[in-house]
Coordinates of C-alpha atoms and ligand atoms in Angstrom, one line a residue:
X189 CA -9.6 -18.3 19.0
X190 CA -12.2 -17.9 21.7
X191 CA -15.4 -15.9 21.3
X192 CA -14.0 -12.9 23.2
X193 CA -11.1 -12.5 20.7
X194 CA -11.3 -9.9 18.0
X195 CA -8.5 -9.6 15.5
X196 CA -8.5 -6.7 13.0
X197 CA -6.0 -5.6 10.4
X198 CA -5.3 -2.9 7.9
X199 CA -3.5 -3.5 4.6
X200 CA 0.2 -3.1 5.0
X201 CA 1.6 -0.1 3.1
X202 CA 4.2 -0.2 0.4
X203 CA 7.4 1.5 1.4
X204 CA 8.3 2.8 -2.0
X205 CA 6.3 5.9 -1.2
X206 CA 5.6 7.9 1.9
X207 CA 2.4 7.9 4.0
X208 CA -0.5 9.8 2.5
X209 CA -4.2 10.5 3.4
X210 CA -5.4 7.1 2.0
X211 CA -3.2 5.3 4.5
X212 CA -4.3 7.5 7.3
X213 CA -7.9 7.0 6.4
X214 CA -7.7 3.2 6.5
X215 CA -5.8 3.2 9.8
X216 CA -8.2 5.6 11.4
X217 CA -11.3 3.7 10.4
X218 CA -9.8 0.4 11.5
X219 CA -8.8 2.1 14.8
X220 CA -12.4 3.2 15.4
X221 CA -13.6 -0.4 15.2
X222 CA -10.7 -1.6 17.4
X223 CA -11.4 0.9 20.1
X224 CA -15.1 0.3 20.0
X225 CA -14.6 -3.5 20.4
X226 CA -12.3 -2.8 23.3
X227 CA -15.0 -0.8 24.9
X228 CA -17.3 -3.8 24.5
X229 CA -14.8 -5.8 26.5
X230 CA -13.5 -7.9 23.7
X231 CA -9.9 -9.0 23.6
X232 CA -8.7 -7.0 20.6
X233 CA -5.6 -7.4 18.6
X234 CA -5.1 -4.7 16.0
X235 CA -2.3 -5.1 13.4
X236 CA -0.9 -2.7 10.9
X237 CA 2.5 -2.5 9.2
X238 CA 4.6 -2.2 6.0
X239 CA 4.9 -4.3 2.8
X240 CA 8.6 -4.1 2.0
X241 CA 9.5 -6.6 -0.7
X242 CA 8.9 -6.8 -4.4
X243 CA 9.8 -5.0 -7.6
X244 CA 8.4 -1.5 -6.9
X245 CA 10.5 -1.2 -3.8
X246 CA 13.6 -2.6 -5.5
X247 CA 13.1 -0.2 -8.4
X248 CA 12.6 2.8 -6.1
X249 CA 15.8 1.9 -4.2
X250 CA 17.7 1.5 -7.5
X251 CA 16.5 4.9 -8.7
X252 CA 18.0 6.4 -5.5
X253 CA 21.1 4.4 -5.7
X254 CA 20.6 2.8 -2.3
X255 CA 20.0 -0.7 -1.0
X256 CA 16.3 -1.7 -0.8
X257 CA 16.7 -2.5 2.9
X258 CA 17.8 1.1 3.5
X259 CA 14.9 2.5 1.7
X260 CA 12.6 0.2 3.5
X261 CA 14.1 1.1 6.9
X262 CA 13.7 4.8 6.2
X263 CA 10.1 4.7 5.0
X264 CA 8.9 2.1 7.4
X265 CA 9.9 4.5 10.2
X266 CA 7.6 7.1 8.7
X267 CA 4.7 4.8 8.5
X268 CA 5.3 3.7 12.1
X269 CA 5.6 7.2 13.4
X270 CA 2.3 8.2 11.7
X271 CA 0.3 5.8 13.9
X272 CA 0.6 7.7 17.3
X273 CA 0.2 11.0 15.4
X274 CA -3.2 9.8 14.3
X275 CA -4.0 8.3 17.7
X276 CA -4.1 4.9 16.1
X277 CA -3.9 2.2 18.8
X278 CA -2.4 -0.7 16.9
X279 CA -1.1 -3.6 19.1
X280 CA 1.8 -4.4 16.8
X281 CA 3.5 -3.0 13.7
X282 CA 4.7 -5.7 11.3
X283 CA 7.4 -5.2 8.7
X284 CA 7.6 -7.9 6.1
X285 CA 11.5 -7.7 6.3
X286 CA 11.2 -9.0 9.9
X287 CA 13.2 -12.3 10.1
X288 CA 10.4 -13.9 12.1
X289 CA 7.8 -13.0 9.4
X290 CA 10.0 -14.4 6.6
X291 CA 10.6 -17.6 8.4
X292 CA 6.9 -18.2 8.9
X293 CA 6.1 -17.3 5.3
X294 CA 8.5 -20.0 4.2
X295 CA 6.9 -22.5 6.6
X296 CA 3.4 -21.8 5.4
X297 CA 4.2 -21.8 1.7
X298 CA 6.3 -25.0 2.1
X299 CA 3.2 -26.6 3.4
X300 CA 1.3 -25.4 0.3
X301 CA 4.0 -26.9 -1.8
X302 CA 4.0 -30.2 0.2
X303 CA 0.3 -30.4 -0.2
X304 CA 0.8 -30.5 -4.0
X305 CA -0.7 -27.0 -4.8
X306 CA 2.4 -25.8 -6.8
X307 CA 4.1 -26.6 -10.0
X308 CA 6.9 -25.1 -12.1
X309 CA 5.9 -23.6 -15.4
X310 CA 6.5 -20.8 -17.9
X311 CA 4.5 -17.7 -17.4
X312 CA 3.8 -15.2 -20.0
X313 CA 1.5 -12.3 -19.5
X314 CA 0.7 -8.6 -19.1
X315 CA 2.4 -7.3 -16.1
X316 CA 2.0 -4.0 -14.2
X317 CA 5.2 -3.1 -12.3
X318 CA 3.3 -0.6 -10.1
X319 CA 0.8 -3.2 -9.0
X320 CA 3.5 -5.9 -9.0
X321 CA 0.8 -8.0 -10.6
X322 CA 0.2 -10.0 -13.8
X323 CA -3.2 -9.0 -15.2
X324 CA -5.7 -11.5 -16.6
X325 CA -7.3 -10.8 -20.0
X326 CA -10.6 -9.6 -18.7
X327 CA -9.0 -7.0 -16.4
X328 CA -6.9 -5.3 -19.0
X329 CA -8.0 -2.0 -20.4
X330 CA -8.0 -1.2 -24.1
X331 CA -4.5 -0.5 -25.3
X332 CA -3.0 -2.9 -22.8
X333 CA -3.3 -0.6 -19.9
X334 CA -3.5 -1.4 -16.2
X335 CA -7.1 -1.2 -14.9
X336 CA -5.9 0.6 -11.7
X337 CA -3.1 2.8 -12.9
X338 CA -4.1 3.2 -16.5
X339 CA -0.4 2.9 -17.3
X340 CA 1.1 0.7 -19.9
X341 CA 1.5 -3.0 -19.1
X342 CA 4.6 -4.9 -20.2
X343 CA 4.6 -8.3 -21.8
X344 CA 6.7 -10.5 -19.5
X345 CA 7.8 -14.1 -19.7
X346 CA 9.5 -16.1 -17.0
X347 CA 9.9 -19.4 -15.3
X348 CA 7.9 -19.4 -12.1
X349 CA 6.5 -21.6 -9.5
X350 CA 2.7 -21.6 -9.9
X351 CA 0.0 -21.8 -7.3
X352 CA -3.0 -23.9 -8.5
X353 CA -5.6 -21.3 -7.9
X354 CA -7.8 -22.9 -10.5
X355 CA -8.4 -25.9 -8.3
X356 CA -10.0 -23.6 -5.7
X357 CA -12.7 -22.4 -7.9
X358 CA -15.4 -24.6 -6.3
X359 CA -14.3 -24.1 -2.7
X360 CA -14.3 -20.3 -3.2
X361 CA -17.7 -20.5 -4.8
X362 CA -19.0 -22.4 -1.8
X363 CA -17.4 -19.9 0.5
X364 CA -19.0 -16.9 -1.2
X365 CA -22.4 -18.5 -1.6
X366 CA -22.5 -19.8 1.9
X367 CA -21.2 -16.6 3.6
X368 CA -22.6 -13.5 2.1
X369 CA -20.8 -11.3 4.6
X370 CA -17.4 -12.8 3.8
X371 CA -16.8 -9.6 1.8
X372 CA -18.6 -6.4 2.7
X373 CA -20.3 -4.2 1.5
X374 CA -22.2 -6.0 -1.3
X375 CA -20.7 -4.2 -4.3
X376 CA -17.2 -5.6 -3.8
X377 CA -18.7 -8.9 -2.8
X378 CA -20.5 -9.1 -6.1
X379 CA -17.4 -8.0 -8.0
X380 CA -15.2 -10.7 -6.4
X381 CA -18.0 -13.3 -6.9
X382 CA -18.2 -12.5 -10.6
X383 CA -14.4 -12.7 -10.9
X384 CA -14.5 -16.2 -9.6
X385 CA -17.4 -17.1 -11.8
X386 CA -15.4 -15.9 -14.9
X387 CA -13.0 -18.7 -14.2
X388 CA -9.9 -18.7 -12.0
X389 CA -6.5 -19.2 -13.6
X390 CA -3.4 -20.4 -11.8
X391 CA -1.1 -17.6 -10.6
X392 CA 2.6 -17.3 -10.2
X393 CA 3.9 -17.8 -6.7
X394 CA 7.5 -17.0 -7.3
X395 CA 9.9 -14.7 -9.2
X396 CA 13.2 -15.8 -10.6
X397 CA 14.4 -12.4 -11.8
X398 CA 14.2 -10.7 -8.5
X399 CA 16.2 -11.2 -5.3
X400 CA 14.4 -8.7 -3.1
X401 CA 12.0 -11.0 -1.4
X402 CA 11.5 -14.1 0.7
X403 CA 13.5 -17.1 -0.6
X404 CA 11.5 -20.1 -1.8
X405 CA 12.8 -22.8 0.5
X406 CA 12.5 -25.7 -2.0
X407 CA 14.1 -23.6 -4.8
X408 CA 16.4 -20.9 -3.5
X409 CA 17.0 -19.4 -6.9
X410 CA 13.4 -17.9 -6.6
X411 CA 11.8 -15.5 -4.2
X412 CA 8.1 -15.5 -3.4
X413 CA 5.8 -13.2 -5.3
X414 CA 5.4 -10.2 -3.0
X415 CA 1.7 -10.6 -2.7
X416 CA 1.9 -13.9 -1.0
X417 CA 4.6 -12.7 1.3
X418 CA 2.5 -9.6 2.1
X419 CA -0.9 -11.4 2.6
X420 CA 0.7 -13.8 5.1
X421 CA 1.6 -10.9 7.4
X422 CA -1.9 -11.2 8.9
X423 CA -1.1 -14.7 10.0
X424 CA 2.7 -14.6 10.8
X425 CA 2.5 -11.5 13.1
X426 CA 0.6 -13.4 15.7
X427 CA 3.5 -15.8 16.0
X428 CA 6.0 -13.2 17.2
X429 CA 4.3 -10.0 18.1
X430 CA 4.7 -10.8 21.8
X431 CA 8.0 -12.1 22.9
X432 CA 7.8 -15.7 24.1
X433 CA 4.0 -15.8 23.6
X434 CA 2.4 -17.2 20.4
X435 CA -0.9 -15.4 19.9
X436 CA -2.0 -17.6 16.9
X437 CA -4.4 -19.8 18.8
X438 CA -5.9 -16.9 20.5
X439 CA -6.5 -14.7 17.5
X440 CA -6.5 -16.7 14.3
X441 CA -8.6 -16.5 12.1
X442 CA -8.9 -12.8 11.8
X443 CA -12.3 -11.2 12.4
X444 CA -11.8 -8.3 10.0
X445 CA -9.4 -7.4 7.2
X446 CA -10.0 -3.8 6.3
X447 CA -8.7 -2.9 2.8
X448 CA -9.2 -0.5 -0.1
X449 CA -11.1 -1.5 -3.2
X450 CA -8.0 -1.7 -5.4
X451 CA -6.7 -4.8 -3.6
X452 CA -9.9 -6.8 -3.6
X453 CA -8.8 -9.7 -5.7
X454 CA -5.8 -10.4 -3.6
X455 CA -7.7 -10.5 -0.3
X456 CA -10.9 -12.1 -1.4
X457 CA -9.6 -14.7 -3.9
X458 CA -5.9 -15.3 -3.5
X459 CA -5.9 -15.1 0.3
X460 CA -8.6 -17.6 1.1
X461 CA -7.3 -19.9 -1.5
X462 CA -3.7 -19.9 -0.1
X463 CA -5.1 -20.4 3.4
X464 CA -7.1 -23.4 2.2
X465 CA -4.1 -24.8 0.5
X466 CA -2.1 -24.5 3.7
X467 CA -5.0 -26.1 5.8
X468 CA -5.5 -22.9 7.7
X469 CA -8.8 -21.4 8.8
X470 CA -10.2 -18.5 6.8
X471 CA -10.8 -14.9 8.1
X472 CA -14.4 -14.0 8.9
X473 CA -14.8 -10.8 7.0
X474 CA -13.0 -8.6 4.5
X475 CA -14.3 -5.0 4.6
X476 CA -13.6 -3.0 1.5
X477 CA -13.5 0.8 1.7
X478 CA -13.6 3.3 -1.1
X479 CA -11.1 5.9 -2.3
X480 CA -10.6 9.4 -1.1
X481 CA -10.5 11.8 -4.0
X482 CA -9.3 15.3 -4.4
X483 CA -11.8 18.1 -3.7
X484 CA -12.5 18.3 -7.4
X485 CA -13.5 14.6 -7.4
X486 CA -10.4 13.5 -9.2
X487 CA -7.8 11.1 -8.0
X488 CA -5.5 13.0 -5.6
X489 CA -2.3 13.9 -7.1
X490 CA 0.4 16.4 -6.3
X491 CA 0.5 17.6 -9.9
X492 CA -3.3 18.4 -9.8
X493 CA -2.7 20.3 -6.6
X494 CA -5.8 18.6 -5.0
X495 CA -4.1 16.7 -2.2
X496 CA -5.4 16.9 1.3
X497 CA -2.4 16.6 3.5
X498 CA -3.1 14.8 6.9
X499 CA -0.2 16.6 8.6
X500 CA -1.6 20.0 7.6
X501 CA -5.0 19.1 9.1
X502 CA -3.4 17.9 12.3
X503 CA -1.2 21.0 12.6
X504 CA -4.1 23.4 12.0
X505 CA -7.0 21.7 13.8
X506 CA -5.7 18.6 15.6
X507 CA -5.9 14.8 15.2
X508 CA -9.5 14.3 16.5
X509 CA -10.9 16.7 13.9
X510 CA -9.1 14.9 11.2
X511 CA -10.4 11.5 12.3
X512 CA -13.9 12.9 12.7
X513 CA -13.9 14.6 9.3
X514 CA -12.7 11.6 7.3
X515 CA -15.4 9.3 8.7
X516 CA -18.1 11.9 8.6
X517 CA -17.6 13.4 5.2
X518 CA -17.1 10.2 3.2
X519 CA -19.5 7.3 3.8
X520 CA -17.2 4.5 4.7
X521 CA -17.4 1.9 1.9
X522 CA -17.9 4.5 -0.8
X523 CA -15.6 7.0 -2.6
X524 CA -15.6 10.6 -1.6
X525 CA -14.0 14.0 -2.3
X526 CA -12.1 15.6 0.5
X527 CA -10.5 19.0 0.9
X528 CA -9.2 21.5 3.4
X529 CA -12.3 23.8 3.0
X530 CA -14.6 21.0 3.8
X531 CA -12.5 20.0 6.9
X532 CA -12.7 23.6 8.2
X533 CA -16.4 23.8 7.5
X534 CA -17.2 20.6 9.4
X535 CA -14.9 21.6 12.3
X536 CA -16.8 24.9 12.6
X537 CA -20.4 23.7 12.1
X538 CA -20.3 20.3 13.8
X539 CA -17.4 20.1 16.2
X540 CA -17.3 23.7 17.5
X541 CA -21.0 24.6 17.2
X542 CA -22.7 21.3 17.9
X543 CA -20.7 18.9 20.1
X544 CA -18.3 21.4 21.5
X545 CA -21.0 23.9 22.3
X546 CA -23.3 21.3 23.8
X547 CA -20.5 20.3 26.2
X548 CA -19.4 23.8 27.1
X549 CA -22.9 25.0 27.7
X550 CA -23.8 22.1 29.8
X551 CA -20.7 22.4 32.0
X552 CA -21.1 26.2 32.3
X553 CA -24.7 25.8 33.4
X554 CA -24.0 23.1 35.9
X555 CA -21.3 25.3 37.4
X556 CA -23.3 28.5 37.3
X557 CA -26.6 27.2 38.6
X558 CA -25.6 24.2 40.8
X559 CA -22.1 25.0 41.9
X560 CA -20.7 22.4 39.6
X561 CA -22.5 19.4 41.0
X562 CA -25.0 17.6 38.7
X563 CA -28.3 17.4 40.5
X564 CA -29.1 13.9 41.7
X565 CA -32.5 13.5 40.2
X566 CA -34.1 11.3 37.7
X567 CA -33.4 12.2 34.1
X568 CA -36.1 13.5 31.7
X569 CA -37.8 10.5 30.1
X570 CA -38.4 12.6 27.0
X571 CA -34.6 12.9 26.4
X572 CA -34.1 9.4 27.7
X573 CA -36.4 8.0 24.9
X574 CA -34.1 9.5 22.3
X575 CA -31.2 7.4 23.6
X576 CA -33.3 4.2 23.9
X577 CA -31.6 1.4 22.1
X578 CA -28.9 3.8 20.7
X579 CA -26.0 1.8 22.2
X580 CA -27.2 -1.5 20.6
X581 CA -27.8 0.1 17.2
X582 CA -24.3 1.6 17.2
X583 CA -22.9 -1.8 18.2
X584 CA -24.8 -3.5 15.4
X585 CA -23.6 -1.1 12.8
X586 CA -20.0 -1.4 13.9
X587 CA -20.3 -5.1 13.8
X588 CA -20.7 -4.6 10.1
X589 CA -17.9 -1.9 10.0
X590 CA -20.6 0.7 9.2
X591 CA -18.3 3.4 10.7
X592 CA -20.0 6.4 9.2
X593 CA -23.5 5.3 9.7
X594 CA -22.8 4.7 13.4
X595 CA -21.4 8.2 13.6
X596 CA -24.4 9.7 12.0
X597 CA -26.7 7.9 14.5
X598 CA -24.7 9.4 17.4
X599 CA -24.6 12.8 15.8
X600 CA -28.4 12.9 15.5
X601 CA -28.4 12.8 19.3
X602 CA -25.8 15.5 19.6
X603 CA -28.3 17.7 17.6
X604 CA -31.2 16.5 19.7
X605 CA -29.5 17.4 22.9
X606 CA -28.7 20.8 21.6
X607 CA -32.4 21.3 20.7
X608 CA -33.3 20.1 24.2
X609 CA -31.2 23.0 25.6
X610 CA -33.2 25.5 23.6
X611 CA -36.5 23.9 24.5
X612 CA -35.9 23.8 28.2
X613 CA -34.0 27.1 28.3
X614 CA -32.3 26.5 31.7
X615 CA -31.4 30.2 31.9
X616 CA -35.1 31.1 32.1
X617 CA -35.8 28.3 34.6
X618 CA -33.0 29.7 36.7
X619 CA -34.8 33.0 37.2
X620 CA -37.9 31.3 38.6
X621 CA -37.3 29.8 42.1
X622 CA -40.5 27.6 41.7
X623 CA -38.9 25.9 38.6
X624 CA -35.9 24.6 40.6
X625 CA -37.0 21.0 40.1
X626 CA -37.4 21.4 36.4
X627 CA -33.9 23.0 36.2
X628 CA -32.4 20.1 38.2
X629 CA -34.0 17.7 35.8
X630 CA -32.9 19.6 32.6
X631 CA -29.3 19.8 33.9
X632 CA -29.1 16.2 35.0
X633 CA -30.5 15.1 31.6
X634 CA -28.0 17.2 29.6
X635 CA -25.1 16.1 31.7
X636 CA -26.1 12.5 31.1
X637 CA -26.5 13.2 27.4
X638 CA -23.0 14.8 27.1
X639 CA -21.5 11.9 29.0
X640 CA -23.1 9.1 27.0
X641 CA -22.4 10.9 23.7
X642 CA -18.8 11.2 24.7
X643 CA -18.5 7.5 25.5
X644 CA -20.0 6.6 22.1
X645 CA -17.8 9.1 20.3
X646 CA -14.7 8.0 22.1
X647 CA -13.5 5.6 19.3
X648 CA -13.8 8.5 16.8
X649 CA -12.2 11.2 18.9
X650 CA -10.2 9.5 21.6
X651 CA -8.4 12.5 23.2
X652 CA -11.2 15.1 23.2
X653 CA -13.7 12.7 24.7
X654 CA -11.3 11.6 27.4
X655 CA -10.7 15.3 28.3
X656 CA -14.4 15.9 28.4
X657 CA -15.3 12.8 30.4
X658 CA -12.6 13.7 32.9
X659 CA -14.0 17.2 33.2
X660 CA -17.5 15.9 33.9
X661 CA -16.2 13.5 36.6
X662 CA -17.2 10.4 34.7
X663 CA -14.1 8.9 33.1
X664 CA -15.5 5.3 32.5
X665 CA -15.3 4.3 28.9
X666 CA -16.7 0.8 29.0
X667 CA -19.8 -0.3 27.2
X668 CA -21.9 -0.2 30.4
X669 CA -21.1 3.5 30.5
X670 CA -22.7 3.9 27.1
X671 CA -26.2 3.4 28.5
X672 CA -28.3 6.4 29.2
X673 CA -29.2 6.4 32.8
X674 CA -28.2 8.1 36.0
X675 CA -24.5 7.6 35.9
X676 CA -23.8 11.3 35.2
X677 CA -25.8 12.6 38.1
X678 CA -24.1 13.7 41.3
X679 CA -20.8 14.1 39.5
X680 CA -18.8 17.3 39.7
X681 CA -18.1 19.3 36.6
X682 CA -14.8 21.2 36.3
X683 CA -14.1 24.1 34.1
X684 CA -12.9 23.0 30.6
X685 CA -11.2 25.0 27.9
X686 CA -13.2 24.8 24.6
X687 CA -12.4 21.4 23.0
X688 CA -12.7 22.8 19.5
X689 CA -11.8 26.5 19.7
X690 CA -13.1 28.7 16.9
X691 CA -10.3 29.5 14.4
Ligands
ME8_98 O1 -1.8 -1.9 -1.7 N1 -8.1 6.4 -0.5 O2 -0.2 -0.9 -0.3 P1 -0.6 0.6 -0.6 C1 -8.3 5.4 0.3 N2 1.0 -3.1 0.0 N3 -7.5 4.3 0.5 C2 -6.4 4.3 -0.2 C3 -6.0 5.4 -1.1 C4 -6.9 6.4 -1.2 N4 -6.7 7.5 -2.0 N5 -4.8 5.1 -1.6 C5 -4.4 3.9 -1.0 C6 -0.8 -2.0 -0.9 N6 -5.3 3.4 -0.2 C7 -0.3 -3.3 -0.6 C8 -1.2 -4.0 0.4 S1 -1.9 -6.0 2.1 C9 -1.4 -7.6 2.3 C10 -0.7 -5.3 0.9 C11 -5.3 2.2 0.6 O3 0.5 1.4 0.2 C12 -5.2 0.9 -0.3 O4 -6.4 0.6 -0.9 O5 -0.7 0.9 -2.0 C13 -4.7 -0.1 0.7 O6 -5.8 -0.7 1.4 C14 -3.8 0.7 1.6 O7 -4.2 2.1 1.4 C15 -2.3 0.5 1.4 O8 -2.0 0.8 0.0

């Protein structure tokens, strides 16, 4: 890995269900970071995909009376098709049933075995079939319920291969204590740190009862426990994503794994431990986001009728408004309620009335008062001061995956630029021939503001911002173009349909 490389991943989705808003949310947030890093000139590799083995998938297939591979093929297609619909710019889509993935999982875990980190033993414990996970005593809710699904756990016993997780207690403590940003934000960091402190127990690495999985090479009557097969996707994909070109040296270790809070233990404890056991370098950061809840603040569920359907938002308002809404309404990292009324309200008040209106007023005035050419004069230092350092602060926030905070910072300038229109009132200046210089300056400053804001907003709303930047004759998206200066002066503004028409 060189220091221009930036490797970012989402969790891979279970194919026993179909895509929902939670999946869209994670993919969009990750995409914003990936696009931003590309703007900064980094060499980005962005991975997403599907998690296809394990008991829940085998069970769902059995319930439908079909082969698990058929179910996986059908649903993986839906997840894959979702990405372009969301304008998500992933560089590869991994499926854990890919032959190449399976072969590499076997190679890595064989090394874990050869390094002496496995043993055969009898496992007995409380198992959640929906998590595909045995729960340890301090996680279990009263009445033997799953802490995530609140559904009944079953008592299971089987002969397994075990992974000696307990021997990684100290290395993991050192990792957490030496690298406070290994897990972000601080709440999940602390949660994972206390889980380690409470004492790590060995975990099962294989299943004997199941055949829907990757075969254990040293004991072919077993398949690997689905979580190890799944976690390894982040590593294996680099080996075969590009035909004839192994990207592992270029991109491993990952810069960011973006995941939801329900899969914290796997990514912050099991994952670094298995990598250490295989002598592989550890990822730099795991960023943990919260959960989207129904508009009533409860878990989204079809039966409660509080589900926000991403496809409905896209049909009614478009992809960019969906992306904007999700990152604007829910502070990334926390939980938040979402609903169609709130989407419409933000669309109207912020996209149509603030950003859209700023853009259309600016273009209309440049066309009306200056024949469409932005005056080539110095921009107003008063507005310039508002943009001072903005680009760097946005970059700093996105370095920490603070996606919503960065958006808020940009949005404050959208509002400031709109106030600037009111303060300068170009329509009044236009009536006074002696104010021509002031009008030139106001128009040049506004054109520059619209341009810079669109460059900064590009990762959030890729297609509207490209349309707008094309219309103002300044299509550059690189990080240099995010500086407020004189780049937008002298350009020609073309007519543009409203980006966010009123509904
Ligand atoms: O957990 N709000 O898959 P998955 C926000 N296959 N995020 C949500 C969400 C919600 N309402 N619901 C789910 C898995 N997510 C495993 C991952 S990775 C090696 C294996 C998030 O399909 C969830 O937290 O259940 C996870 O990050 C992702 O969607 C996929 O969830």
